[in-house]
GROMACS .gro file of C-alpha atoms in nm:
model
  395
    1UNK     CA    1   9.827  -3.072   3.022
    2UNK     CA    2   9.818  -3.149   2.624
    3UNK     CA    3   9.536  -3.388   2.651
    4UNK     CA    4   9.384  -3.131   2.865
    5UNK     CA    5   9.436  -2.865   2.639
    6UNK     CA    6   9.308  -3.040   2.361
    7UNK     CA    7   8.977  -3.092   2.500
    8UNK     CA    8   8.946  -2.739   2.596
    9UNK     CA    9   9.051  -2.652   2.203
   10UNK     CA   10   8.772  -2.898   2.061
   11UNK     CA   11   8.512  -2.730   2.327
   12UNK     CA   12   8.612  -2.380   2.233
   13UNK     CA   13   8.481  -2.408   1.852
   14UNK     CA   14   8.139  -2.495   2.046
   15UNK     CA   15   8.132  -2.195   2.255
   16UNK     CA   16   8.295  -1.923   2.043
   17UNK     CA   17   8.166  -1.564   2.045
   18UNK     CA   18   7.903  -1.470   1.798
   19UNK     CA   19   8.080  -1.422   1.477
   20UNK     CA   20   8.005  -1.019   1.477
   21UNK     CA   21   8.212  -0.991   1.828
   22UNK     CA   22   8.507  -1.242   1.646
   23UNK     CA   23   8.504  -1.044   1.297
   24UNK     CA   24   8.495  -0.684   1.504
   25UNK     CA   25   8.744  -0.823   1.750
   26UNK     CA   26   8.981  -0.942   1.408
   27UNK     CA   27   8.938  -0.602   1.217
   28UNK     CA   28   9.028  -0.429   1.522
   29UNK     CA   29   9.403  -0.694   1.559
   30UNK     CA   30   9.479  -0.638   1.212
   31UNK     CA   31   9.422  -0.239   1.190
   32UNK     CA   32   9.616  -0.199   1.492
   33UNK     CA   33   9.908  -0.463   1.458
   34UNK     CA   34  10.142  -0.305   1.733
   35UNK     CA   35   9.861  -0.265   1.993
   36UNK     CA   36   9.955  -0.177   2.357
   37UNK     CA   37   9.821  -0.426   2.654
   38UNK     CA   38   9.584  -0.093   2.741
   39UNK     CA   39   9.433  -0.071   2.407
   40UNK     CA   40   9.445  -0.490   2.416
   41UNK     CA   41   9.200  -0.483   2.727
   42UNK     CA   42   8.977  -0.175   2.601
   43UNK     CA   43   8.920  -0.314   2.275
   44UNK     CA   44   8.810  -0.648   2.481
   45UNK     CA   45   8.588  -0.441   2.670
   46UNK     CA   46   8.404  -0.317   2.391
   47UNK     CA   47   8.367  -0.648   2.199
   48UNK     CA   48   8.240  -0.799   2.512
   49UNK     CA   49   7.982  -0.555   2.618
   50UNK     CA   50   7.793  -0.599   2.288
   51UNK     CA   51   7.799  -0.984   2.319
   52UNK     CA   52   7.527  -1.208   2.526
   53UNK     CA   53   7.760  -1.372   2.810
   54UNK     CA   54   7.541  -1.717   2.680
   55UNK     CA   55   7.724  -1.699   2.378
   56UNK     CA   56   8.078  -1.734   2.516
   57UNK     CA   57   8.226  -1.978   2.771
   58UNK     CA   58   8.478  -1.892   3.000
   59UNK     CA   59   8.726  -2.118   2.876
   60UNK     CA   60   8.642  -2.106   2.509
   61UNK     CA   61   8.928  -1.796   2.393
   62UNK     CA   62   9.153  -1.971   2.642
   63UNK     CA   63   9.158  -2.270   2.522
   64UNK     CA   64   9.170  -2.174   2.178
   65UNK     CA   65   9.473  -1.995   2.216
   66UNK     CA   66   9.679  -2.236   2.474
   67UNK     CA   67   9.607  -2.106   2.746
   68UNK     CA   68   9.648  -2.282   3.061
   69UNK     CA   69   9.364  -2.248   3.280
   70UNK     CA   70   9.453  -2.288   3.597
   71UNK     CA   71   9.683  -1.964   3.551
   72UNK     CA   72   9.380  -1.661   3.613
   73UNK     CA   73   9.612  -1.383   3.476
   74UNK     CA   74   9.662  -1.168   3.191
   75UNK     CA   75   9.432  -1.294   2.904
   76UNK     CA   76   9.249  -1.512   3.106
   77UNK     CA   77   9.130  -1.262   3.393
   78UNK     CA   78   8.990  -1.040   3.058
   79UNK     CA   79   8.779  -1.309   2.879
   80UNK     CA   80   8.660  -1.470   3.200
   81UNK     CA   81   8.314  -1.402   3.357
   82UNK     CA   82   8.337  -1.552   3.677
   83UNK     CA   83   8.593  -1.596   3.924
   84UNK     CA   84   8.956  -1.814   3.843
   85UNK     CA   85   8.905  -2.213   3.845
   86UNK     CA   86   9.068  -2.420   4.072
   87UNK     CA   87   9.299  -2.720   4.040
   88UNK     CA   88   9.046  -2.963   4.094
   89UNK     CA   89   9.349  -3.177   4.337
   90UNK     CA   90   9.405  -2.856   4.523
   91UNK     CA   91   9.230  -2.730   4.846
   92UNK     CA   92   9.376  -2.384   4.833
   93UNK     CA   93   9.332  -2.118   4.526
   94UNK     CA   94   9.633  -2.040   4.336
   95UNK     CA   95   9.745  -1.710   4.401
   96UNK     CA   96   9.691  -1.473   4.141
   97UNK     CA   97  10.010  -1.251   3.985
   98UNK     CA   98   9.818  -0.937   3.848
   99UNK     CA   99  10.128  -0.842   3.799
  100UNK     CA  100  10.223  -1.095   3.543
  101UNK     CA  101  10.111  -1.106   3.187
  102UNK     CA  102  10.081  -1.457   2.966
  103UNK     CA  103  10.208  -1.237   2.661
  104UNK     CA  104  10.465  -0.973   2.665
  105UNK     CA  105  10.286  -0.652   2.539
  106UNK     CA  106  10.610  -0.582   2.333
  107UNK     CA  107  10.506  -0.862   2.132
  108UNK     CA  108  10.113  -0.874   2.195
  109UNK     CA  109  10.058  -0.708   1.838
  110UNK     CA  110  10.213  -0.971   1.650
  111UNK     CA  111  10.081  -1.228   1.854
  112UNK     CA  112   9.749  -1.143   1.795
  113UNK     CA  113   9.755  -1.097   1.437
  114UNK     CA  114   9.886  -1.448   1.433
  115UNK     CA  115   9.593  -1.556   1.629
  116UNK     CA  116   9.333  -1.366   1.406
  117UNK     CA  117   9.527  -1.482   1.120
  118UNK     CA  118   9.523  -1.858   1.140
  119UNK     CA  119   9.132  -1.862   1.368
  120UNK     CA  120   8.909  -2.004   1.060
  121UNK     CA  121   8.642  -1.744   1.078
  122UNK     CA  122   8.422  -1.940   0.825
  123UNK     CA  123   8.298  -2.185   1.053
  124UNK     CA  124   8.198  -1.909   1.300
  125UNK     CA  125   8.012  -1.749   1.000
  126UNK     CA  126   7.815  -2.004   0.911
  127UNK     CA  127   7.745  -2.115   1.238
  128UNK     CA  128   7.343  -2.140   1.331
  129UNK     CA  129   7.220  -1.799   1.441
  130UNK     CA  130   7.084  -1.767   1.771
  131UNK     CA  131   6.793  -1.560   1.917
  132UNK     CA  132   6.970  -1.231   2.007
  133UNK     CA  133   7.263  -1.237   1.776
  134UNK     CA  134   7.076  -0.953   1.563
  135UNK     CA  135   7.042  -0.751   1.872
  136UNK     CA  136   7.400  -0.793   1.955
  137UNK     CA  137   7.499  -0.645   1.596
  138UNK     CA  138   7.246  -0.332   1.731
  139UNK     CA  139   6.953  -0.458   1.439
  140UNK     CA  140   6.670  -0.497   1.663
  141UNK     CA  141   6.487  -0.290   1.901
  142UNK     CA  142   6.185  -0.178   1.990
  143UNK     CA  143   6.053   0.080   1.658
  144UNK     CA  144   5.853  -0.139   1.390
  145UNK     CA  145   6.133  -0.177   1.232
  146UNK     CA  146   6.309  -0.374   1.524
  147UNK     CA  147   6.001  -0.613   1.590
  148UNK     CA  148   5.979  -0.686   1.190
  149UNK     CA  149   6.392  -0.796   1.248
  150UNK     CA  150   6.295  -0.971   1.601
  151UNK     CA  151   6.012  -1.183   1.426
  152UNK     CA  152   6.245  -1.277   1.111
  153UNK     CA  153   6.526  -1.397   1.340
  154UNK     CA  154   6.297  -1.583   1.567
  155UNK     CA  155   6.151  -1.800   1.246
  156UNK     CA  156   6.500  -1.814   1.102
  157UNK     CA  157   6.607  -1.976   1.482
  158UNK     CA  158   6.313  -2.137   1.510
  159UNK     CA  159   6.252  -2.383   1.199
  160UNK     CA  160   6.628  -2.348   1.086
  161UNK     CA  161   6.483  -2.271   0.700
  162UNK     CA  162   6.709  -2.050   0.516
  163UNK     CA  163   6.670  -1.705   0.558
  164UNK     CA  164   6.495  -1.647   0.169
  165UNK     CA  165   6.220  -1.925   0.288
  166UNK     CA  166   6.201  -1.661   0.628
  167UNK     CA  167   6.139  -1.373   0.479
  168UNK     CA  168   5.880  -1.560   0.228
  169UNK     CA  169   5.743  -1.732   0.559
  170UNK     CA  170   5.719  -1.443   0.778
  171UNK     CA  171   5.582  -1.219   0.415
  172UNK     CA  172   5.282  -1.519   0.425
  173UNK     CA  173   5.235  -1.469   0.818
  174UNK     CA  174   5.165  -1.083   0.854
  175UNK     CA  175   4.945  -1.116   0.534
  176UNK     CA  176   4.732  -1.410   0.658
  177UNK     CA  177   4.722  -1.203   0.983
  178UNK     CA  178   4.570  -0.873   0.791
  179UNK     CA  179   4.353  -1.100   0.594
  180UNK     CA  180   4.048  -1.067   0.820
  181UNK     CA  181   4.064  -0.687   0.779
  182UNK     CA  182   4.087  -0.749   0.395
  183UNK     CA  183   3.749  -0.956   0.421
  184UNK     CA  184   3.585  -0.626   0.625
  185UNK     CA  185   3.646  -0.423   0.370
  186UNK     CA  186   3.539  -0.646   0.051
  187UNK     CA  187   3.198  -0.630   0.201
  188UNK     CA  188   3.206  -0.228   0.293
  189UNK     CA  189   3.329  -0.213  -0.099
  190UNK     CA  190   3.055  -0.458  -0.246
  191UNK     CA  191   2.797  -0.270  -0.020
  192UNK     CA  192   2.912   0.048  -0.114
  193UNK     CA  193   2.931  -0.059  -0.498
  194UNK     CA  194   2.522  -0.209  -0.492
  195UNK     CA  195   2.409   0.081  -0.328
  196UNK     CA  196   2.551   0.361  -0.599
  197UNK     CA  197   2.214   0.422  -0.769
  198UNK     CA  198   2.112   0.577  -0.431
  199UNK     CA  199   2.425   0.712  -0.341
  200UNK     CA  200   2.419   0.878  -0.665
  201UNK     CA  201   2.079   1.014  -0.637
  202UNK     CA  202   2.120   1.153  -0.295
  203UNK     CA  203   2.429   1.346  -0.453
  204UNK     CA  204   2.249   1.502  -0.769
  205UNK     CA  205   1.951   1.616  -0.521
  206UNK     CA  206   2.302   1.722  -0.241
  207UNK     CA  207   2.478   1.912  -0.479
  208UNK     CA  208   2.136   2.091  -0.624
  209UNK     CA  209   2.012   2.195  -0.311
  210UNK     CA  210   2.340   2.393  -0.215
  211UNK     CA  211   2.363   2.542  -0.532
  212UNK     CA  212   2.018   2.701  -0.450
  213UNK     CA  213   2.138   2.773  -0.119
  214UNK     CA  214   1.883   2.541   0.017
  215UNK     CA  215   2.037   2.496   0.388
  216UNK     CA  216   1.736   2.289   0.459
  217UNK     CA  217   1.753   2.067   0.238
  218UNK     CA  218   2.087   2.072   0.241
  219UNK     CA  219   2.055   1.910   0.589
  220UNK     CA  220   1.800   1.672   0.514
  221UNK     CA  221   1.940   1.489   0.214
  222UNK     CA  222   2.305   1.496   0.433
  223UNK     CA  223   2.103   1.319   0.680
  224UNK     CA  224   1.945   1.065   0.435
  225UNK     CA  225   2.301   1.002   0.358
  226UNK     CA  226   2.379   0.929   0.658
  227UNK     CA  227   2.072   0.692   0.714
  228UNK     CA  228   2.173   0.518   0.404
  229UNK     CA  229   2.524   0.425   0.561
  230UNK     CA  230   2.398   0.298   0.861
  231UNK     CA  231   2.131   0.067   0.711
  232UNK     CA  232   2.356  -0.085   0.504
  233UNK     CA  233   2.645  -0.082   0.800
  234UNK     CA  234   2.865   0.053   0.495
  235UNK     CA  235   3.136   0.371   0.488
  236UNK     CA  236   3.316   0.532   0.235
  237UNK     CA  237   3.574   0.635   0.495
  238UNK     CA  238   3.638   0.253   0.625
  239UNK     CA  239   3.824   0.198   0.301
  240UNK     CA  240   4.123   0.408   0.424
  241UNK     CA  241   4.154   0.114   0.690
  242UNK     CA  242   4.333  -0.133   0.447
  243UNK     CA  243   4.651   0.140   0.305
  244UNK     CA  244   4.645   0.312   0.688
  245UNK     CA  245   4.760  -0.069   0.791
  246UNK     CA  246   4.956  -0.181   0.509
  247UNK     CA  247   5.147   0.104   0.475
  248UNK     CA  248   5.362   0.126   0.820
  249UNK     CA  249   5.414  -0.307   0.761
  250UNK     CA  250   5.550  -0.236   0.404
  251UNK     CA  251   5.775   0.040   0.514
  252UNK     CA  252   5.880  -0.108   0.856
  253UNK     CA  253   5.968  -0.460   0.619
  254UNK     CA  254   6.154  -0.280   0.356
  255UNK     CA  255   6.349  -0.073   0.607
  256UNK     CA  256   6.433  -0.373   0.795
  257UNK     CA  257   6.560  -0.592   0.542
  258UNK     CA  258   6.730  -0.284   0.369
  259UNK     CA  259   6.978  -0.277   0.743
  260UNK     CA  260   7.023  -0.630   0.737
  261UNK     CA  261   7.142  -0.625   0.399
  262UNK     CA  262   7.377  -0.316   0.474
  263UNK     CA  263   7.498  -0.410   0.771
  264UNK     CA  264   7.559  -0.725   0.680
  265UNK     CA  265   7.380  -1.007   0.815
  266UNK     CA  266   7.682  -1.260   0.745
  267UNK     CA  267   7.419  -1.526   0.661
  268UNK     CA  268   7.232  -1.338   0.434
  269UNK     CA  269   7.547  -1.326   0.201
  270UNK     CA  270   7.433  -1.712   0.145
  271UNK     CA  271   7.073  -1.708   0.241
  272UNK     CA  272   6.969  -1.700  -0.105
  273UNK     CA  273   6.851  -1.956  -0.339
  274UNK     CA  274   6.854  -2.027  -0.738
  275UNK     CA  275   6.991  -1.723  -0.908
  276UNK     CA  276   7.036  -1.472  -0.584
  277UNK     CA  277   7.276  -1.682  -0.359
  278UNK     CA  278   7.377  -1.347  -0.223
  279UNK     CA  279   7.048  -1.129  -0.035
  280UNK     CA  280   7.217  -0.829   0.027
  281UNK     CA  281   7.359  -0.723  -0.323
  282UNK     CA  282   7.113  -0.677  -0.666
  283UNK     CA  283   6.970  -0.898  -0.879
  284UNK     CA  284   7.235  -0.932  -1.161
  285UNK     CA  285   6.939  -1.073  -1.402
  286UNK     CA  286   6.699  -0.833  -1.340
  287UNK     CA  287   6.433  -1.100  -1.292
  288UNK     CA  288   6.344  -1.016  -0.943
  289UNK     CA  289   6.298  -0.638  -1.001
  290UNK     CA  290   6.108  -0.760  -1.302
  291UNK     CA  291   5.883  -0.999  -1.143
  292UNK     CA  292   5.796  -0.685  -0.906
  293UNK     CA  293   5.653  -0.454  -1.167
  294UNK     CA  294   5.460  -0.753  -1.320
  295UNK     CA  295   5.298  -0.857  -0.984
  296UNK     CA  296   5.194  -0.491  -0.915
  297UNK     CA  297   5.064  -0.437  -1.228
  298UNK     CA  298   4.865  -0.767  -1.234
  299UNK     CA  299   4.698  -0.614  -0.905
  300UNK     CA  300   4.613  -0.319  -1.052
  301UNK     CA  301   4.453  -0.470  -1.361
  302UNK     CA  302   4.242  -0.744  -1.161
  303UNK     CA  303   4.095  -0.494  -0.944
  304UNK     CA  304   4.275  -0.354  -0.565
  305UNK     CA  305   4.274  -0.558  -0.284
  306UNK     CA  306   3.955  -0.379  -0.113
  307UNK     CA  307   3.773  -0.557  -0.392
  308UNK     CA  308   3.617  -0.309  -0.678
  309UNK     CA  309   3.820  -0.036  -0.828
  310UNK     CA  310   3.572   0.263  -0.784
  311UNK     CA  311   3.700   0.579  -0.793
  312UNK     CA  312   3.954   0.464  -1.037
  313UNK     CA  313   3.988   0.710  -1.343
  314UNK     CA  314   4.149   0.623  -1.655
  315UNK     CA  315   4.370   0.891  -1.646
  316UNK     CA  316   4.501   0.746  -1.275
  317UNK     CA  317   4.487   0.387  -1.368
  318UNK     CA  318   4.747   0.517  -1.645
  319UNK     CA  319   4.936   0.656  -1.393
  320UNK     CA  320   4.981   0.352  -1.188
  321UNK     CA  321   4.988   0.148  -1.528
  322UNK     CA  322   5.325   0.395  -1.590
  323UNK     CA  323   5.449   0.344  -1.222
  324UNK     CA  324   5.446  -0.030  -1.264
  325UNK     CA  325   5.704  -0.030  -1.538
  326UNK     CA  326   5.906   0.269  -1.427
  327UNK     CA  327   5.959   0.076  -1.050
  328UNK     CA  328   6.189  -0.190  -1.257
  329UNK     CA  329   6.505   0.012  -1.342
  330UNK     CA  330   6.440   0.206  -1.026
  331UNK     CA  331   6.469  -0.035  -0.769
  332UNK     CA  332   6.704  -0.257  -0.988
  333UNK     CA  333   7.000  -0.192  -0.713
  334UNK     CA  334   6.812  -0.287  -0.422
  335UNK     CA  335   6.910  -0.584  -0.228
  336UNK     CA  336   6.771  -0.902  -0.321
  337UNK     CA  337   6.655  -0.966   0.010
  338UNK     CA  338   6.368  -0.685  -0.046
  339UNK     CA  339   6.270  -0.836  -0.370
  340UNK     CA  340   6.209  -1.160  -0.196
  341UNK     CA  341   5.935  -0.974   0.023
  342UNK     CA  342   5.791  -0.783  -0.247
  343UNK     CA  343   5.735  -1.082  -0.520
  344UNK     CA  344   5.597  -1.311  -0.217
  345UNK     CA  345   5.329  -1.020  -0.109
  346UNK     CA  346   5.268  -0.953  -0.469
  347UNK     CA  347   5.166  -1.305  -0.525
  348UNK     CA  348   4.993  -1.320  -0.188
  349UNK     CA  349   4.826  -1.032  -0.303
  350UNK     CA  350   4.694  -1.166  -0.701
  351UNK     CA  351   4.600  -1.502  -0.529
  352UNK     CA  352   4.346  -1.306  -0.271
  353UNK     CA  353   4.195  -1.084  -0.546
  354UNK     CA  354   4.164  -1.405  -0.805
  355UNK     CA  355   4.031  -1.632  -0.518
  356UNK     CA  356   3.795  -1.387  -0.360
  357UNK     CA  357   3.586  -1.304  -0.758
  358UNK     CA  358   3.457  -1.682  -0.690
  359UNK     CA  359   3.088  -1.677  -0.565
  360UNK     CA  360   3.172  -2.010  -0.340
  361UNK     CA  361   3.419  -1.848  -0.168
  362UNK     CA  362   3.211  -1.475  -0.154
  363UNK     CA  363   2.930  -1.683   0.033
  364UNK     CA  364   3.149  -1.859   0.272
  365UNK     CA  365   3.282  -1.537   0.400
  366UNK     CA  366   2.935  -1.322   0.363
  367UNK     CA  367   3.082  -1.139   0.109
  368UNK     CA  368   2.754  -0.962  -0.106
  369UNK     CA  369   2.739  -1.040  -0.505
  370UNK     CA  370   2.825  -0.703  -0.669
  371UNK     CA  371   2.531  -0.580  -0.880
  372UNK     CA  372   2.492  -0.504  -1.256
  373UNK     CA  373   2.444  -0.119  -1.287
  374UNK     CA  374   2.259   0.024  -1.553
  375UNK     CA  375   2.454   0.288  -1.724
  376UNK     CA  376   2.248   0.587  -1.737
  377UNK     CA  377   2.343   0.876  -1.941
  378UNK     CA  378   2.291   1.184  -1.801
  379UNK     CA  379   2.124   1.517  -1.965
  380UNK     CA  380   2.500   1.622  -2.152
  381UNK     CA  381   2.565   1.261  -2.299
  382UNK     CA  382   2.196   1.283  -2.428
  383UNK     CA  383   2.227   1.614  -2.597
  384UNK     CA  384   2.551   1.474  -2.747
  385UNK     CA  385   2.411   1.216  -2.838
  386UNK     CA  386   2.079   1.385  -3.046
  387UNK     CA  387   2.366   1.589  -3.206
  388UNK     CA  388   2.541   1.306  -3.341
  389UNK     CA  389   2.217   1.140  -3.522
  390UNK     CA  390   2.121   1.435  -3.668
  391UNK     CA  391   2.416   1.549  -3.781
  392UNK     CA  392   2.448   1.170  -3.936
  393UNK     CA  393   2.141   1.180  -4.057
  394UNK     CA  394   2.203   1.497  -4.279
  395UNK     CA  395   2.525   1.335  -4.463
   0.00000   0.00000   0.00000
């Protein structure tokens, strides 16, 4: 029975529990050392229910703690998930005592505490994830959130990279997937920029014509504006498309990682690399938080995403300008995990601006050349203007 037991030890460590049903099943042995056989078998229960029976042999726990098999009582008949084994010499099944515990419940707290004590937990912590283990710690489900914690686990499973290279892989992924919408809209923005000299016209004759009261031509210049749209397939009101998208991903990715790193995700307490070992506490250097406000304000100064930065006063590019720095000692606590996502989309983000200013790249995707403008002053800046030179020319 020794040799047999010792086979059935060395199998255990193979088949264990996930290590959130061990470390919930341990917290619960040491908070309650003097637990009765009722509140033994309850807290079983419990652990059990919230564990994938794939992850868990029948005669791992057993086995682990000395169990002999072929005895289906006590202990055994609560961690097994099929019916007792037989002695493979034997034609007849043992009968079962339910009457008869392994461990005398006088005892059972101590025991277990001894058994929670000396199990090395480690090895179970760093053991490779499987698909599901997230659910089983109640991460994923089926809101945005969930799907953005379903895809990260499957990569993590998947290509066994560490979980920093899976949040920078799965970062690249959803980007490379919006990237088509990205190239829609560059060519509504250039269209939209080449045609302002018309746009502009159409809204000086617009804006005269209602304050005349001129309902008809009111209509027909609305309607010229609408011609001009269609001609050039272009819409002010497609450029919503790219924030209306990006939005709920940046949101459901931030609130995802933010649960994983509260929980926690015992890997992500070494999924980190360099400087940030640990992804669910802060950057202690500040570089990460740093690198943030320097990658959104590079965006901002090389023009948005959508490809021109119409629109854009100087009194709101400020505004963002001040955002940029005052993000860094704001989000300086968050977890390092979320950093991670943000400097990777930032970069993402810089390289898609930078690479799509080159004409080569414009024509491949049938992306128009933005035009020149002529600045033309209107009627105020010339009357300013005549002011000036006489008044200079008087000194």
């Amino acid at each position: 029975m020794n040799t047999f037991s010792t086979i059935s030890r060395t199998r255990a460590m193979g088949s264990l529990l996930g290590h959130s049903a061990i470390r919930a099943l341990s917290q619960n042995i040491r908070q309650n050392s003097t637990l009765s056989s009722t509140s033994i078998l309850r807290t079983q229960r419990t652990v059990f229910s919230k564990v994938n029976s794939g992850h868990f042999k029948r005669s791992a726990l057993p086995a682990l703690l000395g169990v002999p098999l072929h005895h289906a009582t006590g202990f055994e008949r609560n961690f097994s998930f099929g019916s007792p084994r037989f002695n493979s010499t034997s034609t007849t099944a043992p009968v079962i005592d339910n009457t008869t515990s392994i461990v005398d419940t006088s005892d059972s707290g101590s025991f277990l505490t001894s058994v929670a004590d000396t199990m090395d937990t480690s090895a179970i912590v760093d053991a490779a994830m499987k698909v599901g283990d997230l659910k089983a710690m109640g991460l994923v489900n089926n809101s945005p959130v969930g799907l953005i914690q379903a895809a990260l686990e499957f990569i993590h499973v998947s290509t066994g990279i560490p979980w920093w290279g899976t949040i920078v892989a799965t970062t690249l992924l959803i980007r490379l997937a919006l990237f088509p919408l990205v190239i829609k809209l560059q060519r509504n923005a250039a269209t939209l920029h080449n045609i302002k000299p018309e746009m502009d016209h159409l809204t000086m004759q617009l804006n005269k014509a209602k304050a005349e009261g001129d309902t008809a031509a009111i209509g027909q210049y609305s309607q010229e504006f609408r011609g001009l749209f269609e001609k050039h397939q272009a819409n002010p009101f497609k450029m919503l498309a790219l924030p209306l998208m990006q939005a709920p991903v940046m949101l459901s990715f931030f609130f995802a990682l933010r649960d994983m790193a509260q929980l926690p995700v015992p890997q992500f307490q070494t999924g980190g690399t360099a400087w940030f070992t640990d992804l669910t506490l802060a950057d202690p250097y500040y570089i990460l938080p740093a690198l943030s406000g320097l990658g959104f304000l590079a965006i901002l100064e090389l023009g948005s995403e959508a490809g021109t930065n119409a629109g854009q006063t100087k009194q709101l590019k400020w505004l963002f300008r001040f955002m940029a720095v005052a993000m860094v000692p704001v989000t300086a606590n968050f977890a390092s995990s979320i950093f991670v996502y943000w400097v990777t989309s930032n970069l993402f983000s810089v390289g898609q601006v930078l690479s799509l200013k080159s004409p080569a790249i414009r024509k491949a995707f049938n992306i128009p050349i933005l035009k020149q403008h002529k600045v033309i002053a209107s009627p105020a800046n010339k009357t300013s203007g005549k002011a000036k030179k006489i008044k200079s020319n008087r000194k």
